């Protein structure tokens, strides 16, 4: 990287806490979210959803709905078939342990012969107003032969359970395993001590700030669709929608994303509503807009988590881990989403071993269909589950063996002198100092002084508990990415990326990278990333990999800018390209004081291009647009979370009294934004641990389908998070970054639950307790 410590833009360089450049616009109310987008002459869509969780469709009559004044069209599976609309895809390559491919039942965009979950899209009504469309929906006659519903994955596999898909006997889509089960069994049988827990990861609603929304338009002259929709990356979204659902060439579809009102994985994939919107726009010759209502988004947006795990660790006499076994049963919902069931297969393998030496590891997962909303990626997407299982086991083992829980962890931590470390997950950890991170977490949290704080809480009638988690998570896999840098005529610089900002602060982060690399003015950098027409490639944003992949692509693009600049500077300064040096935003002739600033050179190049004085073999300007086909590999953020809770024994109410986190994110481009990401992740972990839970009744009807019944954390539920860092730069990417977006959730689930079990075990001998720790459940555990 360029040395710009003495440059005027140093305060915006890598490592500085710079305010997000997009915030002033958002705070003024100038954000443009999906439902803010409108087009002249647009009609309005509304989705009629199945009121039944499971049944055979015997009749669907929409003629009365079509006759309602203002209604323009009612689309069903018949119209989708006529338009050759394909099912929603799942491209996960998983195979069962016997080598057979994962069973992938077709997921139609609108229900055909059967409905399989409450809220499944059956028809789309398009009208002059949303009100007219909703009135028409009430006139749809929908008759179903109701079948029994299965909502729990373990129950759905039992003999006699209702079957969702004929091609998936026993409702099992995948029976997968990793590792040597026989060797694991041998070690467990001879181990000094075995600890086991059956752990629940409760189902959660994503509940983004803005429900999903989209506006579709069709250009008949060009035979081309455009979809304006909130996504986590337009390039892959466009490709999948064009290739697999619409069945059109990719250049016949444009996808545009503006501000995204929250996603957390939920808006990354395709949904049933998008194809009917596009078809309706083509048939009607006018734009069609749709926005989900909150009550419907509780049913239609993919949910997160929902799994059971029988997890075990085997130890020798000195407390060293000998082997691990995790047998997981995960709920897929009624259909496969784009991510399912990767959270409980590949990501379980990568993230369960964490920071510990684990010689033998056997994992097995059964992925099961149920009559519930499909499950997809949710912040962490398997990373929090893997770490949760391990860290709950470590606390349980320490209690059973009469060991200090910190000492047990310390004995098993991978040391810095063992780096690079070949993990049992078939990954190689390139960097990190896990013992030092643990020590830093203990010191910052004043672990040794906890008993005095417990005593103070007792004076107020509260029960104080202490929890810890040591986590390591694996970022998303490498993917082809684009980096573009364009010097505009007005002096601004446009950065183009195939990633997508939806709250992470990409505009500032990317700008800081280019300030450090090129020495350009921070205020003149702007980000363009939400238009598939402008992209050469793009993997979107997810898996905490954006700085690693998209940031790397911008560094490569910046190197091309410097290469172009050296050629152009040679022309301007009338010397050979080989004599041109670049430092701190300026090109200079080696050994002289002759130099030209990069922004001035951009203007000179533009002038030369206009007057035709550029040599034929010279670049047109400084601009660069590249695709990186060999992106950096995975990274390994890690850290230590320490949580303290206070429980009111009279009510079971649990409050977070203190929260300390020390993270190793490698090089932090913007520490302030990193800290914000950690805060947000912890809030989502706290929500799942203490209160969030989707509940279905026996008929498959959700009884937690609104904010009246489904609880999420509020400001008063969160303590002031004390943030610390012990950073060891990654060696596998040029920026030294490790990713931070999901780490807060990954570390917080076990830290909070270990703190609660600390209280329950001390007060009433409780060995195990599952999420969510609602006041009623905690009170019951305290009172036997």
XYZ file of C-alpha atoms in Angstrom:
784
model
C 0.000 0.000 0.000
C 1.100 3.578 -0.558
C 2.624 5.424 2.400
C 0.403 8.470 2.896
C 1.049 9.192 6.563
C 2.068 12.737 5.706
C -0.512 13.245 2.967
C -3.500 15.557 3.489
C -5.894 12.595 3.204
C -4.235 10.441 5.887
C -7.177 10.844 8.288
C -9.312 8.903 5.788
C -6.843 6.071 5.270
C -7.110 2.438 6.275
C -7.363 2.068 10.038
C -9.178 5.362 10.654
C -12.644 5.628 12.203
C -14.409 7.549 9.474
C -18.138 8.296 9.616
C -20.253 6.559 6.998
C -20.539 8.839 3.996
C -24.083 7.640 3.231
C -25.488 8.552 6.641
C -26.273 12.255 6.032
C -28.476 11.313 3.095
C -30.289 8.642 5.086
C -30.735 10.847 8.135
C -32.311 13.553 5.961
C -34.878 11.019 4.790
C -33.387 10.915 1.306
C -32.886 7.155 1.297
C -34.444 5.281 -1.590
C -35.693 1.889 -0.494
C -37.541 -0.629 -2.630
C -41.007 0.656 -1.805
C -39.866 4.246 -2.437
C -39.341 3.403 -6.092
C -42.305 4.121 -8.372
C -42.873 4.438 -12.110
C -45.511 6.367 -14.076
C -48.615 4.356 -14.811
C -47.744 1.518 -12.470
C -50.282 -1.024 -11.325
C -50.181 -2.751 -7.938
C -49.755 -6.385 -7.054
C -51.085 -8.324 -4.107
C -50.412 -11.962 -3.283
C -53.115 -14.388 -2.282
C -51.504 -16.888 0.072
C -52.592 -20.292 1.249
C -54.452 -20.203 4.564
C -53.649 -23.906 4.935
C -50.334 -25.434 5.955
C -50.766 -28.669 4.019
C -53.283 -29.957 1.555
C -54.214 -31.028 -1.944
C -55.693 -28.253 -4.054
C -59.125 -29.330 -5.267
C -60.301 -26.000 -6.658
C -58.964 -22.534 -7.424
C -61.573 -20.185 -8.889
C -60.415 -16.618 -9.577
C -63.138 -15.472 -11.971
C -65.024 -13.373 -9.415
C -61.746 -11.736 -8.443
C -61.039 -10.850 -12.072
C -64.410 -9.117 -12.281
C -63.711 -6.694 -9.420
C -63.535 -3.076 -10.659
C -59.949 -1.962 -11.023
C -58.538 -5.470 -11.290
C -56.315 -5.876 -14.346
C -55.200 -9.488 -14.011
C -55.134 -12.480 -11.703
C -52.202 -14.782 -12.303
C -52.067 -18.406 -11.157
C -49.890 -21.393 -11.944
C -51.756 -21.655 -15.247
C -50.412 -18.290 -16.411
C -46.949 -19.184 -15.088
C -46.918 -22.386 -17.148
C -48.039 -20.467 -20.227
C -45.125 -18.065 -19.719
C -42.690 -20.997 -19.278
C -41.729 -19.857 -15.790
C -39.483 -22.345 -14.070
C -39.310 -23.311 -10.393
C -37.090 -21.548 -7.874
C -33.634 -23.147 -7.949
C -31.310 -24.677 -5.389
C -27.779 -25.209 -6.708
C -26.226 -26.738 -3.589
C -24.231 -29.824 -4.643
C -24.716 -31.893 -1.487
C -24.865 -35.670 -1.564
C -26.084 -38.125 1.029
C -23.663 -40.501 2.694
C -24.614 -43.207 0.195
C -23.546 -40.974 -2.689
C -27.016 -40.089 -3.945
C -27.724 -36.428 -4.740
C -29.773 -34.310 -2.367
C -33.473 -34.535 -3.163
C -34.648 -31.243 -4.613
C -38.423 -31.090 -5.112
C -39.528 -28.367 -7.478
C -40.630 -25.165 -5.790
C -43.207 -23.477 -8.042
C -43.536 -19.706 -7.914
C -47.304 -20.131 -7.532
C -48.830 -23.247 -6.000
C -49.952 -25.978 -8.369
C -51.541 -29.201 -7.104
C -50.588 -28.927 -3.452
C -49.831 -26.373 -0.746
C -47.148 -27.146 1.804
C -46.969 -24.204 4.220
C -49.158 -21.428 5.553
C -48.451 -18.374 3.426
C -47.406 -20.164 0.233
C -48.120 -17.939 -2.773
C -51.147 -19.168 -4.736
C -52.098 -16.241 -6.974
C -51.088 -12.674 -7.747
C -53.774 -10.056 -8.235
C -52.813 -6.932 -10.195
C -55.044 -3.891 -9.966
C -55.142 -0.120 -10.221
C -54.690 0.034 -6.452
C -53.578 -2.237 -3.663
C -56.981 -1.843 -2.050
C -58.742 -3.154 -5.159
C -56.341 -6.073 -5.350
C -56.983 -6.965 -1.696
C -60.753 -6.739 -2.240
C -60.408 -9.138 -5.154
C -58.342 -11.572 -3.117
C -61.265 -12.005 -0.736
C -63.359 -13.337 -3.626
C -60.933 -16.088 -4.620
C -62.442 -19.501 -3.992
C -59.684 -21.819 -2.852
C -60.608 -25.314 -1.777
C -58.107 -27.723 -0.309
C -58.300 -31.275 0.966
C -56.516 -30.598 4.236
C -53.719 -32.963 5.249
C -51.950 -33.320 8.603
C -49.082 -30.878 9.104
C -45.566 -31.499 10.396
C -43.692 -28.570 11.910
C -40.831 -30.167 13.859
C -37.988 -31.791 11.931
C -37.599 -34.733 14.306
C -41.330 -35.417 14.334
C -41.471 -35.246 10.530
C -39.175 -38.293 10.270
C -41.234 -40.560 12.505
C -43.250 -43.476 11.137
C -46.662 -42.325 10.032
C -45.741 -38.661 9.666
C -47.423 -36.707 6.894
C -45.365 -36.746 3.700
C -44.685 -33.447 1.953
C -42.997 -34.600 -1.263
C -43.384 -38.011 -2.872
C -39.737 -38.022 -3.950
C -38.518 -37.516 -0.363
C -39.517 -40.599 1.685
C -39.633 -39.895 5.381
C -39.427 -36.192 4.476
C -35.624 -36.477 4.366
C -33.933 -34.497 1.606
C -30.379 -35.277 2.672
C -28.617 -37.771 4.943
C -25.113 -36.318 4.981
C -21.940 -36.977 6.916
C -18.375 -35.758 7.315
C -15.434 -37.611 8.801
C -14.777 -41.132 10.025
C -17.665 -42.220 12.216
C -16.101 -45.567 13.089
C -12.868 -43.950 14.288
C -14.845 -41.428 16.327
C -16.809 -44.280 17.947
C -13.571 -46.071 18.842
C -12.130 -43.004 20.539
C -15.346 -42.207 22.405
C -15.494 -45.728 23.835
C -11.991 -45.488 25.289
C -12.080 -41.810 26.367
C -11.536 -40.782 29.977
C -14.594 -38.538 29.886
C -17.424 -37.881 27.420
C -19.743 -34.918 27.646
C -22.947 -34.735 25.622
C -25.778 -32.270 25.103
C -28.866 -32.166 22.964
C -29.047 -28.552 21.807
C -31.813 -26.587 20.188
C -31.236 -23.682 17.805
C -34.639 -22.019 17.795
C -36.364 -20.776 14.658
C -36.314 -17.000 14.172
C -38.045 -14.484 11.910
C -35.637 -12.211 10.029
C -37.903 -9.164 10.446
C -35.989 -6.672 8.320
C -36.736 -2.962 8.619
C -38.382 -2.902 5.184
C -40.420 -5.894 4.044
C -39.578 -7.281 0.650
C -40.817 -5.128 -2.230
C -40.250 -4.918 -5.969
C -41.318 -3.035 -9.077
C -41.276 -4.796 -12.430
C -41.297 -3.258 -15.883
C -41.080 -4.619 -19.410
C -39.771 -2.874 -22.525
C -41.654 -4.435 -25.425
C -39.462 -2.788 -28.074
C -36.327 -4.313 -26.557
C -38.094 -7.409 -25.209
C -36.357 -6.699 -21.936
C -37.347 -6.921 -18.291
C -36.207 -4.698 -15.412
C -36.757 -5.585 -11.769
C -36.197 -2.949 -9.084
C -35.764 -4.974 -5.897
C -33.771 -5.085 -2.674
C -31.042 -7.704 -2.900
C -27.642 -8.581 -1.457
C -26.097 -8.487 -4.925
C -27.679 -7.846 -8.298
C -25.285 -9.751 -10.563
C -25.820 -13.306 -9.347
C -29.469 -12.546 -8.614
C -29.966 -11.453 -12.249
C -28.189 -14.506 -13.607
C -30.191 -16.986 -11.560
C -33.540 -15.306 -12.240
C -32.853 -15.099 -15.982
C -31.314 -18.540 -16.394
C -33.397 -20.691 -14.106
C -36.780 -19.010 -13.693
C -37.581 -16.696 -16.613
C -35.661 -18.759 -19.183
C -34.339 -15.694 -21.015
C -30.878 -14.527 -22.014
C -29.167 -12.601 -19.248
C -29.031 -9.399 -21.270
C -32.822 -9.499 -21.415
C -33.074 -8.840 -17.678
C -31.790 -5.922 -15.675
C -31.861 -5.952 -11.858
C -31.457 -2.766 -9.857
C -31.089 -2.375 -6.096
C -31.086 0.913 -4.213
C -31.032 1.234 -0.416
C -31.837 -2.049 1.310
C -33.833 -1.866 4.506
C -32.179 -4.820 6.196
C -31.552 -8.314 4.948
C -29.231 -10.436 7.153
C -29.212 -13.129 4.456
C -32.950 -13.081 3.848
C -32.970 -10.983 0.655
C -30.062 -12.817 -0.952
C -32.046 -15.341 -2.985
C -35.051 -15.527 -5.275
C -38.630 -15.544 -4.067
C -41.922 -16.621 -5.654
C -43.319 -13.097 -6.163
C -40.685 -11.794 -8.579
C -41.505 -13.859 -11.669
C -45.292 -13.187 -11.548
C -44.551 -9.462 -11.238
C -42.402 -9.541 -14.368
C -44.909 -11.643 -16.286
C -47.745 -9.302 -15.278
C -45.781 -6.285 -16.461
C -45.210 -7.902 -19.848
C -48.834 -8.980 -20.233
C -50.267 -5.610 -19.171
C -47.718 -3.404 -20.876
C -47.182 -1.318 -17.758
C -45.064 -1.415 -14.586
C -46.309 -3.452 -11.624
C -45.330 -2.690 -8.031
C -45.664 -4.919 -4.993
C -44.751 -4.530 -1.325
C -45.258 -7.265 1.218
C -47.223 -6.436 4.324
C -45.580 -7.209 7.652
C -48.080 -9.926 8.530
C -47.362 -11.646 5.210
C -43.598 -11.245 5.483
C -43.715 -13.217 8.737
C -45.017 -16.070 6.567
C -43.293 -15.555 3.233
C -39.767 -14.370 4.039
C -37.428 -17.251 4.713
C -36.863 -17.938 8.394
C -33.558 -18.664 10.120
C -31.975 -21.396 12.279
C -34.277 -24.259 13.464
C -32.231 -27.338 14.214
C -31.569 -29.992 16.825
C -28.065 -31.249 17.518
C -26.821 -34.179 19.585
C -23.268 -33.023 20.256
C -20.480 -34.738 22.184
C -16.813 -34.243 23.083
C -14.374 -36.913 24.261
C -11.478 -35.977 26.591
C -8.360 -37.595 28.005
C -7.375 -37.519 31.688
C -5.795 -34.075 31.360
C -8.777 -32.472 29.650
C -7.467 -32.535 26.095
C -10.102 -33.007 23.391
C -9.732 -36.379 21.656
C -12.732 -36.365 19.334
C -16.076 -34.719 18.619
C -19.388 -35.860 17.242
C -22.325 -33.721 16.086
C -25.519 -35.310 14.813
C -27.810 -32.591 13.502
C -31.425 -32.644 12.397
C -32.248 -29.460 10.520
C -35.605 -28.125 9.453
C -35.685 -27.079 5.792
C -39.248 -25.858 5.837
C -41.508 -26.883 2.997
C -38.961 -26.312 0.212
C -35.261 -25.806 -0.286
C -34.079 -22.216 -0.389
C -30.934 -21.188 -2.247
C -28.789 -21.768 0.856
C -30.493 -24.708 2.505
C -29.146 -26.909 4.022
C -25.587 -25.581 3.760
C -25.885 -23.968 7.179
C -25.991 -27.412 8.783
C -23.530 -29.230 6.523
C -20.560 -27.319 5.112
C -20.740 -24.456 7.592
C -21.198 -26.826 10.520
C -18.002 -28.634 9.526
C -16.016 -25.433 9.102
C -17.102 -23.652 12.265
C -17.603 -26.253 14.991
C -13.856 -26.961 15.546
C -13.229 -23.268 16.152
C -10.068 -22.283 18.009
C -9.357 -25.744 19.415
C -7.152 -28.689 18.491
C -9.630 -31.309 17.354
C -7.987 -34.528 16.107
C -11.118 -36.461 15.097
C -14.469 -35.041 14.069
C -17.553 -36.812 12.808
C -20.596 -34.784 11.750
C -23.879 -36.064 10.372
C -26.928 -34.099 9.281
C -30.403 -35.075 8.236
C -32.181 -32.273 6.386
C -35.930 -32.585 6.723
C -38.958 -31.061 5.010
C -41.781 -29.717 7.201
C -44.956 -27.717 6.673
C -43.320 -24.457 7.652
C -41.872 -21.388 5.953
C -38.627 -22.377 4.197
C -35.392 -21.846 6.114
C -32.529 -19.867 4.589
C -29.405 -17.943 5.467
C -29.641 -15.752 8.558
C -26.749 -13.748 9.981
C -23.969 -16.288 10.325
C -25.778 -19.073 8.437
C -24.447 -22.034 10.410
C -21.460 -20.283 11.930
C -23.292 -19.366 15.164
C -24.727 -22.876 15.445
C -21.343 -24.572 15.107
C -19.694 -22.343 17.716
C -22.742 -22.592 19.993
C -22.521 -26.380 20.080
C -18.791 -26.360 20.855
C -18.866 -23.656 23.518
C -21.860 -25.101 25.345
C -20.059 -28.452 25.395
C -16.876 -26.894 26.784
C -18.724 -25.370 29.747
C -20.626 -28.600 30.347
C -17.443 -30.664 30.252
C -15.680 -28.361 32.693
C -18.531 -28.723 35.220
C -18.616 -32.498 34.844
C -14.837 -32.905 35.182
C -14.520 -30.405 38.016
C -12.213 -28.170 35.978
C -12.078 -24.431 35.567
C -13.810 -23.602 32.292
C -11.154 -21.100 31.263
C -8.366 -23.576 31.976
C -10.129 -26.270 29.946
C -10.311 -23.922 26.997
C -6.719 -22.806 27.404
C -5.426 -26.386 27.345
C -7.070 -26.980 23.989
C -6.416 -23.670 22.217
C -4.297 -23.700 19.068
C -1.138 -21.673 19.768
C 0.246 -18.926 17.557
C 3.454 -20.919 16.983
C 1.308 -23.650 15.368
C 0.206 -21.283 12.590
C -0.465 -22.050 9.827
C -2.641 -24.738 11.337
C -4.238 -27.588 9.368
C -7.672 -27.914 10.980
C -9.769 -31.067 10.984
C -12.238 -29.188 8.765
C -9.737 -29.476 5.871
C -9.055 -25.750 6.148
C -5.754 -24.101 7.026
C -5.850 -21.272 9.547
C -3.270 -18.793 8.277
C -2.976 -16.533 11.324
C -4.182 -15.769 14.823
C -3.172 -15.807 18.469
C -6.089 -17.440 20.248
C -4.508 -17.631 23.734
C -3.662 -13.934 23.603
C -7.222 -13.077 22.550
C -8.551 -15.122 25.470
C -6.199 -13.410 27.916
C -7.216 -10.022 26.579
C -10.900 -10.873 26.990
C -10.362 -12.039 30.555
C -8.410 -8.923 31.452
C -10.826 -6.471 29.829
C -13.825 -8.115 31.460
C -12.145 -8.306 34.890
C -12.957 -11.996 34.996
C -11.120 -12.368 38.291
C -13.307 -9.727 39.942
C -16.625 -11.330 39.053
C -17.366 -12.798 42.475
C -17.473 -9.329 43.998
C -19.968 -8.265 41.355
C -22.017 -11.384 42.020
C -22.126 -10.428 45.676
C -23.263 -6.888 44.842
C -26.075 -8.257 42.686
C -27.141 -10.555 45.512
C -27.601 -7.513 47.774
C -30.229 -6.309 45.299
C -31.904 -9.704 45.223
C -30.524 -10.562 41.769
C -28.708 -13.694 40.631
C -25.621 -12.851 38.573
C -24.123 -15.256 36.060
C -20.905 -15.249 34.037
C -20.522 -16.697 30.560
C -17.694 -16.962 28.078
C -17.223 -18.080 24.499
C -14.118 -18.398 22.388
C -15.120 -18.396 18.742
C -13.615 -18.739 15.329
C -15.735 -18.482 12.223
C -14.975 -19.077 8.580
C -15.919 -16.371 6.088
C -17.851 -17.027 2.901
C -16.131 -18.872 0.063
C -14.103 -16.952 -2.522
C -15.977 -15.859 -5.615
C -15.289 -13.922 -8.802
C -15.575 -10.205 -8.148
C -15.411 -6.935 -10.060
C -13.516 -3.784 -9.207
C -14.023 -0.572 -11.149
C -12.574 2.929 -10.753
C -13.719 5.736 -13.038
C -12.500 9.339 -12.919
C -15.473 11.536 -13.855
C -15.277 14.802 -15.759
C -16.552 16.736 -12.740
C -13.709 15.576 -10.506
C -15.574 12.796 -8.734
C -14.349 9.223 -8.714
C -16.819 6.370 -9.091
C -16.061 3.023 -7.512
C -17.947 0.076 -9.015
C -18.324 -3.187 -7.152
C -20.305 -6.387 -7.519
C -20.937 -6.407 -3.775
C -23.982 -4.693 -2.286
C -24.243 -2.399 0.710
C -27.223 -3.010 2.976
C -26.002 -1.309 6.117
C -22.322 -2.240 6.249
C -20.934 1.130 5.146
C -19.283 0.069 1.882
C -19.048 3.594 0.499
C -16.733 4.733 3.292
C -14.836 1.468 3.614
C -14.057 1.210 -0.090
C -13.172 4.889 -0.226
C -10.662 4.417 2.590
C -9.008 1.615 0.633
C -8.589 3.865 -2.383
C -7.435 6.803 -0.283
C -4.670 4.558 1.061
C -3.811 3.062 -2.292
C -4.164 6.101 -4.565
C -4.086 9.118 -2.269
C -7.284 10.485 -3.827
C -9.685 12.799 -1.933
C -12.135 10.871 0.235
C -14.978 13.329 -0.351
C -14.820 12.862 -4.120
C -15.289 9.079 -4.030
C -18.733 7.643 -4.712
C -19.960 4.052 -4.934
C -21.998 2.414 -7.695
C -22.939 -1.212 -7.097
C -26.657 -1.853 -7.539
C -27.134 -2.116 -11.309
C -26.520 -5.420 -13.084
C -26.005 -3.586 -16.394
C -22.869 -1.928 -15.013
C -21.202 -5.037 -13.641
C -18.738 -7.481 -15.128
C -19.080 -9.880 -12.193
C -20.191 -9.899 -8.589
C -20.742 -12.325 -5.761
C -22.876 -9.960 -3.707
C -22.441 -9.309 -0.021
C -22.661 -12.170 2.438
C -20.531 -14.419 4.577
C -18.440 -11.530 5.987
C -16.259 -11.648 2.886
C -16.851 -8.284 1.221
C -13.638 -6.512 2.207
C -11.687 -9.657 1.412
C -13.147 -10.127 -2.085
C -14.553 -6.773 -3.204
C -11.873 -4.824 -1.351
C -9.200 -6.948 -2.996
C -10.781 -6.324 -6.407
C -10.604 -2.575 -5.835
C -6.946 -2.893 -4.869
C -6.277 -4.736 -8.128
C -8.218 -2.061 -10.020
C -6.173 0.637 -8.234
C -2.971 -1.070 -9.373
C -4.277 -0.828 -12.942
C -5.003 2.876 -12.362
C -1.386 3.350 -11.261
C -0.151 1.441 -14.293
C -2.230 3.633 -16.600
C -1.124 6.714 -14.685
C 2.578 5.944 -15.081
C 2.124 5.762 -18.854
C 0.114 8.983 -18.985
C 2.440 10.776 -16.563
C 5.328 9.838 -18.811
C 3.551 11.656 -21.655
C 2.752 14.726 -19.568
C 6.174 14.936 -17.911
C 7.938 13.993 -21.152
C 9.921 11.069 -19.837
C 9.991 7.303 -20.124
C 7.346 5.285 -18.298
C 10.116 3.372 -16.518
C 11.247 6.616 -14.864
C 7.837 7.394 -13.364
C 7.268 6.659 -9.690
C 4.002 6.803 -7.765
C 3.859 7.790 -4.106
C 1.147 9.307 -1.908
C -1.146 10.309 -4.729
C 1.444 11.803 -7.079
C 3.415 10.615 -10.105
C 6.981 11.882 -10.254
C 10.124 11.538 -12.322
C 12.636 9.506 -10.340
C 15.456 11.609 -8.891
C 13.797 14.938 -9.689
C 11.189 17.271 -8.209
C 9.013 17.062 -11.323
C 5.637 15.573 -10.370
C 1.919 15.653 -11.104
C -0.932 14.947 -8.722
C -3.213 12.030 -9.663
C -6.304 14.233 -9.902
C -4.484 16.753 -12.088
C -3.229 13.903 -14.265
C -6.794 12.692 -14.700
C -7.798 16.156 -15.970
C -4.767 16.292 -18.278
C -5.604 12.871 -19.704
C -9.171 13.958 -20.337
C -7.952 17.077 -22.150
C -5.503 15.072 -24.257
C -8.241 12.653 -25.178
C -10.537 15.489 -26.265
C -7.914 17.230 -28.410
C -6.583 13.995 -29.868
C -3.056 14.351 -28.493
C -2.996 10.971 -26.751
C -0.626 8.493 -28.422
C -2.334 5.493 -29.951
C -0.677 3.066 -27.534
C -1.579 5.129 -24.426
C -4.653 4.376 -22.285
C -7.657 6.695 -22.674
C -7.378 7.701 -19.035
C -6.736 6.418 -15.566
C -9.942 4.365 -15.451
C -9.852 0.658 -14.705
C -12.518 -2.057 -14.680
C -11.310 -5.549 -13.880
C -12.606 -8.956 -12.871
C -10.701 -11.001 -10.309
C -11.163 -14.679 -11.101
C -8.777 -15.909 -8.390
C -9.977 -14.056 -5.282
C -8.346 -14.495 -1.863
C -9.304 -17.618 0.103
C -11.348 -17.860 3.273
C -10.429 -15.876 6.359
C -10.792 -16.728 10.044
C -12.101 -13.960 12.330
C -12.005 -15.011 15.956
C -12.515 -13.592 19.418
C -13.606 -13.911 23.015
C -17.009 -12.817 24.353
C -17.733 -12.446 28.070
C -21.336 -11.889 29.160
C -22.732 -11.184 32.603
C -26.446 -11.539 33.304
C -28.665 -10.623 36.216
C -31.754 -12.755 36.800
C -34.669 -11.732 38.978
C -35.564 -14.947 40.846
C -39.133 -13.782 41.446
C -39.944 -13.311 37.749
C -37.206 -15.106 35.813
C -36.502 -11.909 33.911
C -32.952 -11.899 32.567
C -30.986 -8.722 31.929
C -27.555 -8.302 30.417
C -25.540 -6.560 33.088
C -22.246 -6.388 31.239
C -20.859 -7.434 27.885
C -17.195 -7.466 26.799
C -15.843 -8.617 23.467
C -12.294 -8.823 22.141
C -11.997 -9.649 18.452
C -9.263 -10.459 15.971
C -10.481 -9.119 12.646
C -7.021 -8.675 11.208
C -6.610 -5.220 9.685
C -9.739 -3.181 10.350
C -10.343 -0.750 7.499
C -12.668 1.339 9.658
C -12.656 0.408 13.374
C -15.782 2.420 14.123
C -17.829 0.603 11.487
C -16.402 -2.714 12.637
C -17.551 -1.981 16.170
C -21.001 -1.105 14.842
C -21.198 -4.418 12.994
C -20.265 -6.259 16.182
C -22.930 -4.378 18.164
C -25.587 -5.301 15.615
C -24.523 -8.922 15.551
C -24.605 -9.178 19.324
C -28.124 -7.705 19.358
C -29.330 -10.445 17.015
C -27.624 -13.103 19.107
C -29.175 -11.697 22.278
C -32.566 -11.728 20.599
C -32.339 -15.400 19.752
C -30.891 -16.322 23.122
C -33.429 -14.472 25.279
C -36.693 -14.005 23.448
C -37.095 -14.724 19.728
C -38.925 -17.931 18.804
C -41.282 -18.953 16.017
C -44.055 -21.204 17.271
C -46.550 -23.240 15.201
C -49.705 -24.956 16.368
C -50.600 -28.571 15.557
C -52.199 -27.547 12.257
C -49.104 -25.732 11.010
C -50.489 -22.296 11.744
C -47.899 -19.844 13.125
C -49.010 -18.422 16.473
C -46.124 -15.958 16.629
C -47.030 -14.193 13.411
C -46.788 -10.558 14.450
C -44.894 -8.257 16.780
C -47.712 -8.796 19.268
C -46.563 -12.413 19.607
C -42.955 -12.378 18.443
C -40.484 -10.479 20.599
C -37.282 -8.798 19.446
C -34.706 -6.963 21.558
C -35.073 -3.238 22.090
C -32.562 -0.637 23.159
C -33.186 -1.204 26.858
C -32.392 -4.915 26.434
C -28.846 -4.157 25.330
C -25.963 -3.172 27.593
C -23.113 -0.920 26.550
C -20.890 -3.360 24.678
C -17.249 -2.919 25.686
C -15.319 -3.512 22.495
C -11.665 -4.506 22.333
C -9.388 -5.848 19.671
C -6.323 -8.037 19.433
C -5.624 -8.084 15.735
C -3.308 -10.390 13.852
C -3.391 -9.484 10.138
C -4.497 -12.184 7.730
C -1.714 -13.357 5.434
C -3.970 -14.530 2.621
C -5.268 -11.221 1.284
C -3.523 -7.975 0.464
C -5.544 -5.989 2.980
C -4.878 -8.343 5.896
C -8.610 -8.339 6.711
C -10.626 -11.180 8.233
C -14.278 -10.103 8.031
C -16.548 -8.916 10.842
C -20.219 -8.813 9.808
C -21.467 -11.972 11.506
C -18.979 -12.433 14.333
C -21.092 -10.627 16.927
C -23.899 -13.144 16.550
C -21.526 -16.105 16.475
C -19.856 -15.216 19.759
C -22.899 -13.972 21.625
C -25.197 -17.001 21.538
C -22.964 -19.237 23.691
C -21.664 -16.421 25.887
C -25.172 -15.370 26.931
C -26.502 -18.899 27.363
C -23.439 -20.019 29.301
C -24.024 -17.089 31.675
C -27.645 -18.126 32.198
C -26.741 -21.773 32.790
C -24.097 -20.550 35.257
C -26.932 -19.147 37.368
C -29.326 -22.069 36.893
C -26.669 -24.632 37.741
C -25.511 -22.804 40.850
C -29.036 -22.185 42.125
C -30.829 -25.376 41.164
C -28.316 -27.823 39.699
C -29.576 -27.331 36.128
C -27.093 -28.895 33.706
C -28.712 -27.852 30.445
C -31.066 -25.153 29.242
C -32.152 -24.323 25.696
C -32.815 -21.038 23.958
C -34.833 -18.882 24.197
C -34.362 -17.999 27.849
C -37.735 -16.319 28.293
C -38.660 -15.174 31.766
C -41.261 -17.931 32.136
C -38.795 -20.673 31.174
C -36.024 -19.270 33.378
C -38.403 -18.956 36.340
C -39.546 -22.546 35.819
C -35.953 -23.783 35.737
C -35.102 -21.916 38.919
C -38.129 -23.361 40.677
C -37.732 -26.939 39.508
